[in-house]
Amino acid sequence: GTAPVITDGDITLAETNAIVDYICDKRDTGRLRPAPGSPERVKYLFWFHTSQGSLQPLLTNKFVMMAMQTRAPFLVRPVAKSLVGALDQAFFGPRLAALFREIEKALNENKWFAGDHLTAADMVMGYSMELCVHRGGMDEKTYPNAYRFLKQMREYPSYIRAMEKDGKGTILL
């Protein structure tokens, strides 16, 4: 029951970053992953894994907690709202704010997360960034470079083709 999943012959593979790595191993000509030992490689590794390892879990847990406020039984909602507010203030808010600042700093220094060229790190960060903007409280005034990143992602030909195939921009919860 884990999504996404791909099948390639006898191989079935789940988990976003595992799938992206697998595809890069099979198809990439060296453009989507900076060379080992390069300064860009360190940035690439950090952002490639930050997306699924830090940012997505924080966002998902925050969204589940937010949904709990409205989906809890009527008499429990005030307690749920208080609990969610306390968790957001003490845990989710500060951690997301720290990540948002790091994202903004990285994108102030580079066009893409790992440098001047699109990499697989940008691809996996793309969905996370959409979540940050649509549901995570990332605003354009405070994070202009994050918005610039999303604009250039949305204009990228392969992103446009993928959106046309999918037919929708699904945002979690």
CSV table of N, CA and C in Angstrom, one decimal:
chain,number,residue,atom,x,y,z
A,1,GLY,N,0.7,-1.2,0.0
A,1,GLY,CA,0.0,0.0,0.0
A,1,GLY,C,0.8,1.3,0.0
A,2,THR,N,2.1,1.3,-0.4
A,2,THR,CA,2.8,2.5,-0.5
A,2,THR,C,2.8,3.1,-1.9
A,3,ALA,N,2.6,4.4,-2.0
A,3,ALA,CA,2.6,5.0,-3.3
A,3,ALA,C,3.6,6.1,-3.3
A,4,PRO,N,4.2,6.4,-4.4
A,4,PRO,CA,4.0,5.9,-5.7
A,4,PRO,C,4.8,4.5,-5.9
A,5,VAL,N,4.4,3.8,-6.9
A,5,VAL,CA,5.0,2.6,-7.3
A,5,VAL,C,5.3,2.5,-8.8
A,6,ILE,N,6.4,2.0,-9.2
A,6,ILE,CA,6.7,1.7,-10.6
A,6,ILE,C,7.0,0.3,-10.8
A,7,THR,N,6.7,-0.2,-12.0
A,7,THR,CA,7.1,-1.6,-12.3
A,7,THR,C,7.9,-1.5,-13.6
A,8,ASP,N,9.1,-2.1,-13.6
A,8,ASP,CA,9.9,-2.2,-14.8
A,8,ASP,C,10.4,-3.6,-15.0
A,9,GLY,N,9.7,-4.3,-15.9
A,9,GLY,CA,9.9,-5.7,-16.0
A,9,GLY,C,9.6,-6.5,-14.8
A,10,ASP,N,10.5,-7.2,-14.2
A,10,ASP,CA,10.3,-8.0,-13.0
A,10,ASP,C,10.5,-7.1,-11.7
A,11,ILE,N,10.9,-5.9,-11.9
A,11,ILE,CA,11.1,-5.0,-10.7
A,11,ILE,C,9.9,-4.2,-10.4
A,12,THR,N,9.5,-4.2,-9.1
A,12,THR,CA,8.5,-3.3,-8.6
A,12,THR,C,9.2,-2.5,-7.5
A,13,LEU,N,9.0,-1.2,-7.6
A,13,LEU,CA,9.8,-0.3,-6.6
A,13,LEU,C,8.8,0.8,-6.1
A,14,ALA,N,8.8,1.0,-4.8
A,14,ALA,CA,8.0,2.0,-4.2
A,14,ALA,C,9.0,3.1,-3.6
A,15,GLU,N,8.4,4.2,-3.2
A,15,GLU,CA,9.1,5.3,-2.5
A,15,GLU,C,9.7,6.3,-3.6
A,16,THR,N,9.3,7.5,-3.5
A,16,THR,CA,9.6,8.5,-4.4
A,16,THR,C,11.1,8.6,-4.8
A,17,ASN,N,11.9,8.8,-3.7
A,17,ASN,CA,13.4,9.0,-4.0
A,17,ASN,C,14.0,7.7,-4.6
A,18,ALA,N,13.6,6.5,-4.1
A,18,ALA,CA,14.1,5.3,-4.7
A,18,ALA,C,13.7,5.2,-6.1
A,19,ILE,N,12.5,5.6,-6.5
A,19,ILE,CA,12.1,5.5,-7.9
A,19,ILE,C,12.9,6.5,-8.7
A,20,VAL,N,13.1,7.7,-8.2
A,20,VAL,CA,13.9,8.7,-8.9
A,20,VAL,C,15.3,8.2,-9.1
A,21,ASP,N,15.9,7.7,-8.1
A,21,ASP,CA,17.3,7.1,-8.2
A,21,ASP,C,17.4,6.0,-9.2
A,22,TYR,N,16.4,5.1,-9.2
A,22,TYR,CA,16.3,4.0,-10.1
A,22,TYR,C,16.3,4.5,-11.6
A,23,ILE,N,15.4,5.5,-11.8
A,23,ILE,CA,15.3,6.0,-13.2
A,23,ILE,C,16.6,6.7,-13.6
A,24,CYS,N,17.2,7.5,-12.7
A,24,CYS,CA,18.4,8.1,-13.0
A,24,CYS,C,19.5,7.1,-13.3
A,25,ASP,N,19.5,6.0,-12.5
A,25,ASP,CA,20.5,5.0,-12.8
A,25,ASP,C,20.3,4.4,-14.2
A,26,LYS,N,19.1,4.2,-14.6
A,26,LYS,CA,18.8,3.6,-15.9
A,26,LYS,C,18.9,4.6,-17.1
A,27,ARG,N,18.5,5.8,-16.9
A,27,ARG,CA,18.3,6.7,-18.0
A,27,ARG,C,19.1,8.0,-18.0
A,28,ASP,N,19.6,8.5,-16.9
A,28,ASP,CA,20.2,9.7,-16.8
A,28,ASP,C,21.6,9.7,-17.5
A,29,THR,N,21.9,10.8,-18.2
A,29,THR,CA,23.2,10.9,-18.9
A,29,THR,C,24.1,11.8,-18.2
A,30,GLY,N,23.9,11.9,-16.9
A,30,GLY,CA,24.8,12.7,-16.0
A,30,GLY,C,24.3,14.1,-15.8
A,31,ARG,N,23.1,14.5,-16.3
A,31,ARG,CA,22.6,15.8,-16.1
A,31,ARG,C,21.8,16.0,-14.8
A,32,LEU,N,21.2,14.9,-14.3
A,32,LEU,CA,20.2,15.0,-13.2
A,32,LEU,C,20.9,14.8,-11.8
A,33,ARG,N,22.1,14.3,-11.8
A,33,ARG,CA,22.8,14.2,-10.5
A,33,ARG,C,24.2,14.7,-10.7
A,34,PRO,N,24.6,15.7,-9.9
A,34,PRO,CA,26.0,16.3,-10.0
A,34,PRO,C,27.0,15.2,-9.7
A,35,ALA,N,28.2,15.4,-10.3
A,35,ALA,CA,29.3,14.4,-10.2
A,35,ALA,C,29.7,14.3,-8.7
A,36,PRO,N,30.0,13.0,-8.3
A,36,PRO,CA,30.5,12.8,-6.9
A,36,PRO,C,31.8,13.7,-6.8
A,37,GLY,N,31.9,14.3,-5.6
A,37,GLY,CA,33.1,15.1,-5.3
A,37,GLY,C,32.9,16.6,-5.7
A,38,SER,N,31.9,16.9,-6.5
A,38,SER,CA,31.7,18.3,-6.8
A,38,SER,C,30.9,19.0,-5.7
A,39,PRO,N,31.1,20.4,-5.7
A,39,PRO,CA,30.4,21.1,-4.6
A,39,PRO,C,28.9,21.0,-4.8
A,40,GLU,N,28.4,20.9,-6.1
A,40,GLU,CA,27.0,20.8,-6.3
A,40,GLU,C,26.4,19.4,-5.8
A,41,ARG,N,27.3,18.4,-5.7
A,41,ARG,CA,26.8,17.1,-5.3
A,41,ARG,C,26.4,17.2,-3.8
A,42,VAL,N,27.1,17.9,-3.0
A,42,VAL,CA,26.7,18.0,-1.6
A,42,VAL,C,25.3,18.7,-1.4
A,43,LYS,N,25.1,19.8,-2.2
A,43,LYS,CA,23.8,20.5,-2.2
A,43,LYS,C,22.8,19.5,-2.7
A,44,TYR,N,23.1,18.8,-3.8
A,44,TYR,CA,22.1,17.9,-4.3
A,44,TYR,C,21.7,16.8,-3.3
A,45,LEU,N,22.6,16.2,-2.7
A,45,LEU,CA,22.3,15.2,-1.7
A,45,LEU,C,21.5,15.7,-0.6
A,46,PHE,N,21.8,16.9,-0.1
A,46,PHE,CA,21.0,17.5,1.0
A,46,PHE,C,19.6,17.7,0.6
A,47,TRP,N,19.4,18.4,-0.5
A,47,TRP,CA,18.0,18.7,-0.9
A,47,TRP,C,17.2,17.5,-1.4
A,48,PHE,N,17.9,16.6,-2.1
A,48,PHE,CA,17.3,15.3,-2.5
A,48,PHE,C,16.7,14.6,-1.3
A,49,HIS,N,17.4,14.5,-0.2
A,49,HIS,CA,16.9,13.8,0.9
A,49,HIS,C,16.1,14.6,1.9
A,50,THR,N,16.3,15.9,1.9
A,50,THR,CA,15.5,16.8,2.8
A,50,THR,C,14.0,16.8,2.4
A,51,SER,N,13.7,16.7,1.1
A,51,SER,CA,12.4,16.7,0.7
A,51,SER,C,11.5,15.6,1.3
A,52,GLN,N,12.0,14.4,1.2
A,52,GLN,CA,11.2,13.2,1.8
A,52,GLN,C,11.6,12.9,3.2
A,53,GLY,N,12.8,13.3,3.7
A,53,GLY,CA,13.2,13.0,5.0
A,53,GLY,C,12.8,14.0,6.1
A,54,SER,N,12.7,15.2,5.7
A,54,SER,CA,12.4,16.3,6.7
A,54,SER,C,11.1,17.0,6.4
A,55,LEU,N,11.1,17.6,5.2
A,55,LEU,CA,10.0,18.5,4.8
A,55,LEU,C,8.7,17.8,4.7
A,56,GLN,N,8.6,16.7,3.9
A,56,GLN,CA,7.4,16.0,3.7
A,56,GLN,C,6.8,15.5,5.0
A,57,PRO,N,7.6,14.8,5.9
A,57,PRO,CA,7.0,14.4,7.2
A,57,PRO,C,6.4,15.5,8.0
A,58,LEU,N,7.1,16.6,8.1
A,58,LEU,CA,6.6,17.7,8.9
A,58,LEU,C,5.3,18.3,8.3
A,59,LEU,N,5.3,18.4,7.0
A,59,LEU,CA,4.1,19.0,6.3
A,59,LEU,C,2.9,18.0,6.5
A,60,THR,N,3.2,16.7,6.2
A,60,THR,CA,2.1,15.7,6.3
A,60,THR,C,1.5,15.7,7.7
A,61,ASN,N,2.4,15.6,8.7
A,61,ASN,CA,1.9,15.6,10.1
A,61,ASN,C,1.1,16.8,10.5
A,62,LYS,N,1.6,18.0,10.0
A,62,LYS,CA,0.9,19.2,10.3
A,62,LYS,C,-0.5,19.2,9.6
A,63,PHE,N,-0.6,18.7,8.4
A,63,PHE,CA,-1.9,18.7,7.7
A,63,PHE,C,-2.8,17.7,8.4
A,64,VAL,N,-2.3,16.6,8.8
A,64,VAL,CA,-3.2,15.6,9.5
A,64,VAL,C,-3.7,16.3,10.8
A,65,MET,N,-2.9,16.9,11.5
A,65,MET,CA,-3.3,17.6,12.8
A,65,MET,C,-4.3,18.7,12.4
A,66,MET,N,-4.1,19.5,11.4
A,66,MET,CA,-5.1,20.5,11.0
A,66,MET,C,-6.4,19.9,10.6
A,67,ALA,N,-6.4,18.8,9.9
A,67,ALA,CA,-7.6,18.1,9.6
A,67,ALA,C,-8.4,17.6,10.8
A,68,MET,N,-7.6,17.2,11.8
A,68,MET,CA,-8.2,16.7,13.1
A,68,MET,C,-9.1,17.7,13.7
A,69,GLN,N,-8.8,19.0,13.5
A,69,GLN,CA,-9.6,20.1,14.1
A,69,GLN,C,-11.0,20.1,13.6
A,70,THR,N,-11.2,19.9,12.3
A,70,THR,CA,-12.5,19.9,11.7
A,70,THR,C,-13.2,18.6,11.6
A,71,ARG,N,-12.4,17.5,11.7
A,71,ARG,CA,-13.0,16.2,11.6
A,71,ARG,C,-13.3,15.5,12.9
A,72,ALA,N,-12.9,16.1,14.0
A,72,ALA,CA,-13.1,15.6,15.3
A,72,ALA,C,-14.6,15.7,15.7
A,73,PRO,N,-15.1,14.9,16.5
A,73,PRO,CA,-16.5,15.1,17.0
A,73,PRO,C,-16.7,16.5,17.6
A,74,PHE,N,-17.9,17.0,17.4
A,74,PHE,CA,-18.2,18.4,17.8
A,74,PHE,C,-17.7,18.7,19.2
A,75,LEU,N,-18.0,17.9,20.1
A,75,LEU,CA,-17.7,18.2,21.5
A,75,LEU,C,-16.2,18.2,21.8
A,76,VAL,N,-15.4,17.5,21.0
A,76,VAL,CA,-14.0,17.4,21.1
A,76,VAL,C,-13.2,18.5,20.4
A,77,ARG,N,-13.9,19.2,19.5
A,77,ARG,CA,-13.2,20.1,18.6
A,77,ARG,C,-12.4,21.2,19.4
A,78,PRO,N,-13.0,21.8,20.4
A,78,PRO,CA,-12.2,22.8,21.2
A,78,PRO,C,-10.9,22.3,21.7
A,79,VAL,N,-10.9,21.0,22.2
A,79,VAL,CA,-9.7,20.4,22.7
A,79,VAL,C,-8.7,20.1,21.6
A,80,ALA,N,-9.2,19.6,20.5
A,80,ALA,CA,-8.4,19.3,19.3
A,80,ALA,C,-7.8,20.6,18.8
A,81,LYS,N,-8.6,21.7,18.7
A,81,LYS,CA,-8.0,22.9,18.2
A,81,LYS,C,-6.9,23.5,19.1
A,82,SER,N,-7.1,23.4,20.4
A,82,SER,CA,-6.1,23.8,21.4
A,82,SER,C,-4.8,22.9,21.3
A,83,LEU,N,-5.0,21.6,21.1
A,83,LEU,CA,-3.8,20.7,21.0
A,83,LEU,C,-3.1,21.0,19.7
A,84,VAL,N,-3.8,21.1,18.6
A,84,VAL,CA,-3.2,21.4,17.3
A,84,VAL,C,-2.4,22.7,17.4
A,85,GLY,N,-3.0,23.7,17.9
A,85,GLY,CA,-2.4,25.0,18.0
A,85,GLY,C,-1.1,25.0,18.8
A,86,ALA,N,-1.1,24.2,19.9
A,86,ALA,CA,0.1,24.1,20.8
A,86,ALA,C,1.2,23.3,20.0
A,87,LEU,N,0.8,22.2,19.3
A,87,LEU,CA,1.8,21.5,18.5
A,87,LEU,C,2.4,22.3,17.4
A,88,ASP,N,1.5,23.1,16.8
A,88,ASP,CA,2.0,23.9,15.7
A,88,ASP,C,3.0,25.0,16.2
A,89,GLN,N,2.7,25.6,17.3
A,89,GLN,CA,3.5,26.6,17.9
A,89,GLN,C,4.8,26.1,18.5
A,90,ALA,N,4.8,24.9,19.1
A,90,ALA,CA,6.0,24.4,19.7
A,90,ALA,C,6.8,23.5,18.8
A,91,PHE,N,6.2,22.8,17.8
A,91,PHE,CA,6.9,21.9,17.0
A,91,PHE,C,6.9,22.2,15.5
A,92,PHE,N,5.7,22.1,14.9
A,92,PHE,CA,5.7,22.2,13.4
A,92,PHE,C,6.1,23.6,13.0
A,93,GLY,N,5.6,24.6,13.6
A,93,GLY,CA,5.9,26.0,13.1
A,93,GLY,C,7.4,26.3,13.1
A,94,PRO,N,8.1,26.2,14.2
A,94,PRO,CA,9.5,26.5,14.3
A,94,PRO,C,10.3,25.6,13.3
A,95,ARG,N,10.0,24.4,13.2
A,95,ARG,CA,10.8,23.5,12.3
A,95,ARG,C,10.6,23.8,10.8
A,96,LEU,N,9.3,24.1,10.5
A,96,LEU,CA,9.0,24.5,9.1
A,96,LEU,C,9.6,25.8,8.8
A,97,ALA,N,9.5,26.8,9.7
A,97,ALA,CA,10.1,28.1,9.5
A,97,ALA,C,11.6,28.0,9.3
A,98,ALA,N,12.3,27.1,10.0
A,98,ALA,CA,13.8,26.9,9.8
A,98,ALA,C,14.0,26.3,8.4
A,99,LEU,N,13.3,25.4,8.0
A,99,LEU,CA,13.4,24.8,6.7
A,99,LEU,C,13.1,25.8,5.6
A,100,PHE,N,12.1,26.6,5.8
A,100,PHE,CA,11.7,27.6,4.8
A,100,PHE,C,12.8,28.6,4.6
A,101,ARG,N,13.5,29.0,5.7
A,101,ARG,CA,14.6,29.9,5.7
A,101,ARG,C,15.8,29.3,4.9
A,102,GLU,N,16.0,28.0,5.1
A,102,GLU,CA,17.1,27.3,4.4
A,102,GLU,C,16.8,27.2,2.9
A,103,ILE,N,15.6,26.9,2.6
A,103,ILE,CA,15.1,26.9,1.2
A,103,ILE,C,15.4,28.2,0.6
A,104,GLU,N,14.9,29.3,1.2
A,104,GLU,CA,15.0,30.6,0.6
A,104,GLU,C,16.5,31.0,0.5
A,105,LYS,N,17.3,30.7,1.4
A,105,LYS,CA,18.8,30.9,1.3
A,105,LYS,C,19.4,30.2,0.2
A,106,ALA,N,19.1,28.9,0.1
A,106,ALA,CA,19.7,28.1,-1.0
A,106,ALA,C,19.3,28.6,-2.4
A,107,LEU,N,18.0,29.0,-2.5
A,107,LEU,CA,17.5,29.5,-3.8
A,107,LEU,C,17.9,31.0,-4.1
A,108,ASN,N,18.4,31.6,-3.0
A,108,ASN,CA,19.0,33.0,-3.2
A,108,ASN,C,20.4,32.9,-3.8
A,109,GLU,N,21.1,31.8,-3.5
A,109,GLU,CA,22.4,31.5,-3.9
A,109,GLU,C,22.5,30.9,-5.3
A,110,ASN,N,21.5,30.1,-5.6
A,110,ASN,CA,21.5,29.3,-6.9
A,110,ASN,C,20.1,29.4,-7.6
A,111,LYS,N,20.2,29.2,-8.9
A,111,LYS,CA,18.9,29.1,-9.6
A,111,LYS,C,18.1,27.9,-9.2
A,112,TRP,N,18.8,26.8,-9.0
A,112,TRP,CA,18.1,25.6,-8.6
A,112,TRP,C,18.7,25.1,-7.3
A,113,PHE,N,18.2,24.1,-6.7
A,113,PHE,CA,18.7,23.7,-5.3
A,113,PHE,C,20.1,23.3,-5.3
A,114,ALA,N,20.6,22.7,-6.4
A,114,ALA,CA,22.0,22.2,-6.3
A,114,ALA,C,23.0,23.1,-7.2
A,115,GLY,N,22.5,24.1,-7.7
A,115,GLY,CA,23.3,25.0,-8.6
A,115,GLY,C,22.6,25.6,-9.7
A,116,ASP,N,23.2,25.8,-10.8
A,116,ASP,CA,22.6,26.5,-12.0
A,116,ASP,C,21.8,25.6,-12.9
A,117,HIS,N,21.8,24.3,-12.6
A,117,HIS,CA,21.1,23.4,-13.5
A,117,HIS,C,20.1,22.5,-12.8
A,118,LEU,N,19.0,22.2,-13.4
A,118,LEU,CA,18.0,21.4,-12.8
A,118,LEU,C,18.5,20.0,-12.5
A,119,THR,N,18.2,19.5,-11.3
A,119,THR,CA,18.7,18.1,-11.0
A,119,THR,C,17.5,17.4,-10.4
A,120,ALA,N,17.7,16.1,-10.1
A,120,ALA,CA,16.6,15.3,-9.5
A,120,ALA,C,16.2,15.9,-8.2
A,121,ALA,N,17.1,16.6,-7.5
A,121,ALA,CA,16.7,17.2,-6.2
A,121,ALA,C,15.6,18.2,-6.4
A,122,ASP,N,15.7,19.0,-7.5
A,122,ASP,CA,14.6,19.9,-7.8
A,122,ASP,C,13.3,19.2,-8.1
A,123,MET,N,13.4,18.1,-8.7
A,123,MET,CA,12.2,17.3,-9.1
A,123,MET,C,11.5,16.9,-7.8
A,124,VAL,N,12.2,16.3,-6.9
A,124,VAL,CA,11.6,15.8,-5.6
A,124,VAL,C,11.2,17.0,-4.7
A,125,MET,N,11.9,18.1,-4.8
A,125,MET,CA,11.5,19.2,-4.0
A,125,MET,C,10.3,20.0,-4.6
A,126,GLY,N,10.1,19.8,-5.9
A,126,GLY,CA,9.0,20.5,-6.5
A,126,GLY,C,7.6,20.3,-5.8
A,127,TYR,N,7.3,19.0,-5.6
A,127,TYR,CA,6.0,18.7,-5.0
A,127,TYR,C,6.0,19.3,-3.5
A,128,SER,N,7.1,19.1,-2.8
A,128,SER,CA,7.1,19.6,-1.4
A,128,SER,C,7.0,21.1,-1.4
A,129,MET,N,7.5,21.8,-2.4
A,129,MET,CA,7.4,23.2,-2.5
A,129,MET,C,6.0,23.6,-2.8
A,130,GLU,N,5.3,22.9,-3.7
A,130,GLU,CA,3.9,23.2,-3.9
A,130,GLU,C,3.1,23.1,-2.6
A,131,LEU,N,3.4,22.0,-1.8
A,131,LEU,CA,2.7,21.9,-0.6
A,131,LEU,C,3.0,23.1,0.4
A,132,CYS,N,4.2,23.5,0.4
A,132,CYS,CA,4.6,24.6,1.3
A,132,CYS,C,3.8,25.9,0.9
A,133,VAL,N,3.7,26.1,-0.4
A,133,VAL,CA,3.0,27.3,-0.8
A,133,VAL,C,1.5,27.2,-0.7
A,134,HIS,N,0.9,26.0,-1.0
A,134,HIS,CA,-0.6,25.9,-1.0
A,134,HIS,C,-1.1,25.6,0.4
A,135,ARG,N,-0.4,24.9,1.2
A,135,ARG,CA,-0.9,24.4,2.5
A,135,ARG,C,0.0,24.7,3.7
A,136,GLY,N,1.2,25.0,3.4
A,136,GLY,CA,2.2,25.1,4.5
A,136,GLY,C,2.5,26.5,5.0
A,137,GLY,N,1.9,27.5,4.5
A,137,GLY,CA,2.1,28.8,5.0
A,137,GLY,C,3.3,29.6,4.4
A,138,MET,N,3.9,29.1,3.3
A,138,MET,CA,5.0,29.8,2.7
A,138,MET,C,4.4,30.9,1.8
A,139,ASP,N,4.7,32.2,2.2
A,139,ASP,CA,4.1,33.3,1.4
A,139,ASP,C,5.2,33.9,0.5
A,140,GLU,N,4.7,34.5,-0.6
A,140,GLU,CA,5.6,35.1,-1.6
A,140,GLU,C,6.5,36.3,-1.1
A,141,LYS,N,5.9,37.1,-0.3
A,141,LYS,CA,6.6,38.3,0.2
A,141,LYS,C,7.8,37.9,1.0
A,142,THR,N,7.7,36.9,1.9
A,142,THR,CA,8.7,36.4,2.8
A,142,THR,C,9.7,35.5,2.0
A,143,TYR,N,9.2,34.7,1.0
A,143,TYR,CA,10.0,33.7,0.4
A,143,TYR,C,10.0,33.9,-1.2
A,144,PRO,N,10.5,35.0,-1.7
A,144,PRO,CA,10.4,35.3,-3.1
A,144,PRO,C,11.2,34.3,-4.0
A,145,ASN,N,12.3,33.8,-3.5
A,145,ASN,CA,13.1,32.8,-4.2
A,145,ASN,C,12.4,31.5,-4.3
A,146,ALA,N,11.7,31.1,-3.3
A,146,ALA,CA,10.9,29.9,-3.4
A,146,ALA,C,9.8,30.0,-4.5
A,147,TYR,N,9.2,31.1,-4.5
A,147,TYR,CA,8.2,31.3,-5.6
A,147,TYR,C,8.8,31.4,-7.0
A,148,ARG,N,10.0,32.0,-7.1
A,148,ARG,CA,10.7,32.0,-8.4
A,148,ARG,C,11.0,30.6,-8.8
A,149,PHE,N,11.5,29.7,-7.8
A,149,PHE,CA,11.7,28.3,-8.1
A,149,PHE,C,10.5,27.6,-8.7
A,150,LEU,N,9.4,27.8,-8.0
A,150,LEU,CA,8.1,27.2,-8.5
A,150,LEU,C,7.7,27.7,-9.8
A,151,LYS,N,7.9,28.9,-10.1
A,151,LYS,CA,7.5,29.5,-11.4
A,151,LYS,C,8.4,28.8,-12.5
A,152,GLN,N,9.7,28.7,-12.2
A,152,GLN,CA,10.5,28.1,-13.3
A,152,GLN,C,10.3,26.6,-13.4
A,153,MET,N,9.9,25.9,-12.3
A,153,MET,CA,9.5,24.5,-12.4
A,153,MET,C,8.3,24.4,-13.3
A,154,ARG,N,7.3,25.2,-13.0
A,154,ARG,CA,6.0,25.1,-13.7
A,154,ARG,C,6.2,25.5,-15.2
A,155,GLU,N,7.2,26.2,-15.6
A,155,GLU,CA,7.5,26.5,-17.0
A,155,GLU,C,8.4,25.5,-17.7
A,156,TYR,N,9.0,24.6,-16.9
A,156,TYR,CA,9.9,23.6,-17.5
A,156,TYR,C,9.1,22.6,-18.4
A,157,PRO,N,9.5,22.4,-19.6
A,157,PRO,CA,8.8,21.5,-20.5
A,157,PRO,C,8.4,20.2,-20.0
A,158,SER,N,9.3,19.5,-19.3
A,158,SER,CA,8.9,18.2,-18.8
A,158,SER,C,7.9,18.3,-17.6
A,159,TYR,N,7.9,19.3,-16.9
A,159,TYR,CA,6.9,19.5,-15.8
A,159,TYR,C,5.5,19.8,-16.5
A,160,ILE,N,5.5,20.6,-17.5
A,160,ILE,CA,4.2,20.8,-18.2
A,160,ILE,C,3.7,19.5,-18.8
A,161,ARG,N,4.6,18.7,-19.4
A,161,ARG,CA,4.1,17.4,-20.0
A,161,ARG,C,3.6,16.5,-18.9
A,162,ALA,N,4.2,16.5,-17.8
A,162,ALA,CA,3.8,15.6,-16.7
A,162,ALA,C,2.4,16.1,-16.2
A,163,MET,N,2.2,17.4,-16.0
A,163,MET,CA,0.9,17.9,-15.6
A,163,MET,C,-0.2,17.6,-16.6
A,164,GLU,N,0.2,17.7,-17.9
A,164,GLU,CA,-0.8,17.3,-18.9
A,164,GLU,C,-1.2,15.9,-18.8
A,165,LYS,N,-0.3,15.0,-18.6
A,165,LYS,CA,-0.6,13.6,-18.5
A,165,LYS,C,-1.4,13.3,-17.2
A,166,ASP,N,-1.1,13.9,-16.1
A,166,ASP,CA,-1.8,13.7,-14.9
A,166,ASP,C,-3.1,14.3,-14.9
A,167,GLY,N,-3.2,15.5,-15.5
A,167,GLY,CA,-4.5,16.2,-15.6
A,167,GLY,C,-4.9,17.0,-14.4
A,168,LYS,N,-4.1,17.0,-13.4
A,168,LYS,CA,-4.5,17.7,-12.2
A,168,LYS,C,-3.2,18.0,-11.3
A,169,GLY,N,-3.4,19.0,-10.5
A,169,GLY,CA,-2.3,19.3,-9.5
A,169,GLY,C,-2.8,18.9,-8.2
A,170,THR,N,-2.6,17.6,-7.8
A,170,THR,CA,-3.0,17.1,-6.5
A,170,THR,C,-2.2,17.6,-5.4
A,171,ILE,N,-2.9,18.2,-4.5
A,171,ILE,CA,-2.2,18.7,-3.3
A,171,ILE,C,-2.7,17.9,-2.1
A,172,LEU,N,-1.8,17.4,-1.3
A,172,LEU,CA,-2.2,16.5,-0.1
A,172,LEU,C,-3.3,17.1,0.7
A,173,LEU,N,-4.2,16.2,1.1
A,173,LEU,CA,-5.3,16.6,2.0
A,173,LEU,C,-6.1,17.8,1.5
